GROMACS .gro file of C-alpha atoms in nm:
model
  181
    1SER     CA    1   0.177  -6.323   9.808
    2ILE     CA    2  -0.046  -6.006   9.854
    3GLN     CA    3   0.244  -5.759   9.827
    4GLY     CA    4   0.330  -5.975   9.503
    5LYS     CA    5  -0.009  -5.946   9.355
    6ILE     CA    6  -0.013  -5.564   9.462
    7GLU     CA    7   0.344  -5.495   9.278
    8GLN     CA    8   0.216  -5.681   8.992
    9PHE     CA    9  -0.117  -5.470   8.947
   10TYR     CA   10   0.080  -5.131   9.028
   11GLN     CA   11   0.321  -5.228   8.778
   12ALA     CA   12   0.079  -5.307   8.491
   13SER     CA   13  -0.195  -5.039   8.544
   14PHE     CA   14  -0.027  -4.755   8.725
   15THR     CA   15   0.117  -4.596   8.352
   16GLU     CA   16   0.076  -4.217   8.436
   17SER     CA   17   0.228  -4.014   8.651
   18THR     CA   18  -0.093  -3.893   8.803
   19VAL     CA   19  -0.343  -4.145   8.929
   20ILE     CA   20  -0.652  -4.043   9.120
   21GLY     CA   21  -0.814  -4.262   9.364
   22VAL     CA   22  -1.180  -4.308   9.406
   23HIS     CA   23  -1.348  -4.511   9.681
   24MET     CA   24  -1.711  -4.522   9.691
   25ARG     CA   25  -1.976  -4.730   9.877
   26GLY     CA   26  -2.267  -4.827   9.727
   27THR     CA   27  -2.451  -5.099   9.924
   28GLU     CA   28  -2.506  -5.009  10.265
   29ARG     CA   29  -2.564  -4.629  10.214
   30SER     CA   30  -2.920  -4.612  10.388
   31VAL     CA   31  -2.788  -4.762  10.696
   32GLU     CA   32  -2.459  -4.642  10.745
   33VAL     CA   33  -2.496  -4.273  10.574
   34MET     CA   34  -2.825  -4.195  10.656
   35GLY     CA   35  -2.870  -4.361  10.930
   36TRP     CA   36  -2.547  -4.350  11.176
   37TYR     CA   37  -2.422  -4.009  11.005
   38GLN     CA   38  -2.747  -3.821  10.913
   39LYS     CA   39  -2.643  -3.767  10.548
   40ARG     CA   40  -2.781  -3.851  10.246
   41HIS     CA   41  -2.626  -4.095  10.042
   42LEU     CA   42  -2.368  -3.898   9.750
   43ASP     CA   43  -2.406  -4.060   9.398
   44GLU     CA   44  -2.188  -4.124   9.153
   45ARG     CA   45  -2.210  -3.743   8.965
   46THR     CA   46  -2.080  -3.598   9.342
   47TYR     CA   47  -1.772  -3.810   9.273
   48MET     CA   48  -1.731  -3.732   8.925
   49TRP     CA   49  -1.757  -3.406   8.965
   50GLU     CA   50  -1.434  -3.381   9.154
   51VAL     CA   51  -1.273  -3.618   8.938
   52ASP     CA   52  -1.367  -3.359   8.658
   53ARG     CA   53  -1.220  -3.109   8.874
   54ILE     CA   54  -0.876  -3.275   8.908
   55LEU     CA   55  -0.885  -3.401   8.571
   56LYS     CA   56  -0.902  -2.997   8.433
   57LYS     CA   57  -0.561  -2.945   8.622
   58THR     CA   58  -0.422  -3.306   8.499
   59PRO     CA   59  -0.579  -3.396   8.185
   60ASN     CA   60  -0.388  -3.745   8.139
   61ALA     CA   61  -0.429  -3.899   8.486
   62GLN     CA   62  -0.607  -4.196   8.503
   63ILE     CA   63  -0.863  -4.300   8.772
   64PHE     CA   64  -0.858  -4.586   9.009
   65LEU     CA   65  -1.196  -4.674   9.104
   66ALA     CA   66  -1.248  -4.915   9.437
   67THR     CA   67  -1.620  -4.978   9.508
   68ASP     CA   68  -1.833  -5.242   9.616
   69THR     CA   69  -2.099  -5.208   9.337
   70GLN     CA   70  -2.079  -5.299   8.999
   71THR     CA   71  -2.326  -5.032   8.872
   72THR     CA   72  -2.076  -4.776   9.011
   73VAL     CA   73  -1.787  -4.931   8.822
   74GLU     CA   74  -2.053  -4.923   8.510
   75LYS     CA   75  -2.097  -4.563   8.513
   76PHE     CA   76  -1.725  -4.450   8.562
   77ARG     CA   77  -1.630  -4.663   8.299
   78GLU     CA   78  -1.936  -4.499   8.073
   79ARG     CA   79  -1.792  -4.161   8.148
   80TYR     CA   80  -1.379  -4.246   8.189
   81GLY     CA   81  -1.351  -4.513   7.969
   82ASP     CA   82  -0.995  -4.665   7.933
   83ARG     CA   83  -0.865  -4.424   8.190
   84LEU     CA   84  -1.072  -4.597   8.440
   85ILE     CA   85  -0.879  -4.871   8.638
   86THR     CA   86  -1.030  -5.112   8.902
   87TYR     CA   87  -0.895  -5.448   9.044
   88ASP     CA   88  -1.084  -5.733   8.986
   89ALA     CA   89  -1.300  -5.796   9.263
   90ARG     CA   90  -1.624  -5.913   9.360
   91ARG     CA   91  -1.865  -5.643   9.362
   92SER     CA   92  -2.274  -5.659   9.476
   93ASP     CA   93  -2.543  -5.520   9.193
   94GLU     CA   94  -2.678  -5.237   9.415
   95GLY     CA   95  -2.810  -5.499   9.685
   96GLN     CA   96  -2.621  -5.683   9.980
   97SER     CA   97  -2.279  -5.550  10.065
   98PRO     CA   98  -2.004  -5.780   9.909
   99HIS     CA   99  -1.888  -5.876  10.282
  100LEU     CA  100  -2.272  -5.978  10.384
  101GLN     CA  101  -2.330  -6.143  10.025
  102PHE     CA  102  -1.994  -6.334   9.946
  103GLY     CA  103  -1.802  -6.284  10.245
  104GLY     CA  104  -1.462  -6.482  10.336
  105ALA     CA  105  -1.106  -6.396  10.285
  106VAL     CA  106  -1.095  -6.389   9.935
  107LEU     CA  107  -1.303  -6.046   9.944
  108GLY     CA  108  -1.090  -5.970  10.298
  109GLU     CA  109  -0.777  -5.990  10.038
  110GLN     CA  110  -0.942  -5.816   9.767
  111VAL     CA  111  -1.067  -5.540  10.013
  112LEU     CA  112  -0.668  -5.465  10.144
  113ILE     CA  113  -0.490  -5.462   9.820
  114GLU     CA  114  -0.772  -5.206   9.692
  115SER     CA  115  -0.692  -4.974  10.017
  116ILE     CA  116  -0.335  -5.038   9.921
  117MET     CA  117  -0.365  -4.928   9.588
  118LEU     CA  118  -0.584  -4.624   9.702
  119SER     CA  119  -0.278  -4.513   9.949
  120ARG     CA  120  -0.070  -4.528   9.623
  121THR     CA  121  -0.252  -4.284   9.385
  122ASN     CA  122  -0.152  -3.920   9.376
  123PHE     CA  123  -0.521  -3.802   9.541
  124LEU     CA  124  -0.794  -3.968   9.718
  125ILE     CA  125  -1.180  -3.886   9.694
  126HIS     CA  126  -1.378  -4.074   9.907
  127GLY     CA  127  -1.670  -4.105  10.143
  128ILE     CA  128  -1.720  -4.247  10.477
  129SER     CA  129  -1.567  -4.589  10.448
  130ASN     CA  130  -1.280  -4.789  10.667
  131VAL     CA  131  -1.168  -4.871  10.324
  132ALA     CA  132  -1.061  -4.516  10.281
  133PHE     CA  133  -0.966  -4.429  10.626
  134ALA     CA  134  -0.735  -4.761  10.577
  135ALA     CA  135  -0.584  -4.631  10.250
  136LEU     CA  136  -0.477  -4.304  10.458
  137CYS     CA  137  -0.331  -4.512  10.697
  138PHE     CA  138  -0.119  -4.671  10.485
  139ASN     CA  139  -0.030  -4.301  10.367
  140PRO     CA  140  -0.067  -4.030  10.600
  141THR     CA  141   0.031  -3.774  10.361
  142LEU     CA  142  -0.179  -3.876  10.096
  143GLU     CA  143  -0.385  -3.537   9.963
  144HIS     CA  144  -0.792  -3.641   9.946
  145LEU     CA  145  -1.144  -3.526   9.998
  146ASN     CA  146  -1.437  -3.664  10.191
  147VAL     CA  147  -1.705  -3.581   9.978
  148TYR     CA  148  -1.984  -3.566  10.290
  149SER     CA  149  -1.733  -3.339  10.465
  150THR     CA  150  -1.745  -3.097  10.142
  151TYR     CA  151  -2.087  -3.148  10.013
  152GLY     CA  152  -2.277  -3.285  10.327
  153LYS     CA  153  -2.651  -3.222  10.330
  154SER     CA  154  -2.688  -2.870  10.185
  155LYS     CA  155  -2.429  -2.842   9.967
  156SER     CA  156  -2.552  -3.187   9.794
  157LEU     CA  157  -2.888  -3.036   9.768
  158LYS     CA  158  -2.774  -2.686   9.613
  159MET     CA  159  -2.536  -2.940   9.389
  160THR     CA  160  -2.854  -3.122   9.295
  161PHE     CA  161  -3.065  -2.832   9.199
  162LEU     CA  162  -2.801  -2.658   9.009
  163SER     CA  163  -2.770  -2.959   8.813
  164HIS     CA  164  -3.125  -2.948   8.720
  165VAL     CA  165  -3.105  -2.579   8.663
  166ASN     CA  166  -2.837  -2.665   8.418
  167SER     CA  167  -3.006  -2.936   8.286
  168ALA     CA  168  -3.311  -2.702   8.188
  169ILE     CA  169  -3.075  -2.443   8.053
  170GLN     CA  170  -2.935  -2.719   7.810
  171ARG     CA  171  -3.318  -2.846   7.675
  172LEU     CA  172  -3.438  -2.484   7.674
  173LYS     CA  173  -3.098  -2.405   7.424
  174TYR     CA  174  -3.195  -2.697   7.241
  175GLN     CA  175  -3.558  -2.568   7.161
  176ILE     CA  176  -3.433  -2.247   7.064
  177ARG     CA  177  -3.174  -2.376   6.825
  178ARG     CA  178  -3.449  -2.624   6.658
  179VAL     CA  179  -3.685  -2.306   6.648
  180VAL     CA  180  -3.458  -2.051   6.483
  181LYS     CA  181  -3.368  -2.334   6.239
   0.00000   0.00000   0.00000
């Protein structure tokens, strides 16, 4: 029955030839990412930078997002609109992880389906997660990027700094345009 759900979702949702897979965990970041791996949590912007980089090469691509956090879905939906695909799964609101909050077989099935769907994308952007690891086990040849390996501590701080600098430049340009008018 799970394979049937996967095939039905795949046929109905993956309509473009290129689908970018994204897996982002949000609910246990402080314990696992910061505590276990000694890396600061990378927020949605880092994942979106990578999605945008791929979209420059394949502008018609869809984005399949698997996440445990509803606010992450909302941020991606705001940025990518109708090209964003999500599986109808239970998600948390920046609180406890779903397996601690809801738990059970239904949530396990949803995570399994999302892992297999991630394995069927053309490229996977992910963090530190067993869901992403499972997707790579289902498809060992899947091209992927672990954002923590790429951005880590120093690179993520540099990206944050550059983001602030770019934002300040944009505000300055706006002020100059207002004065010139």
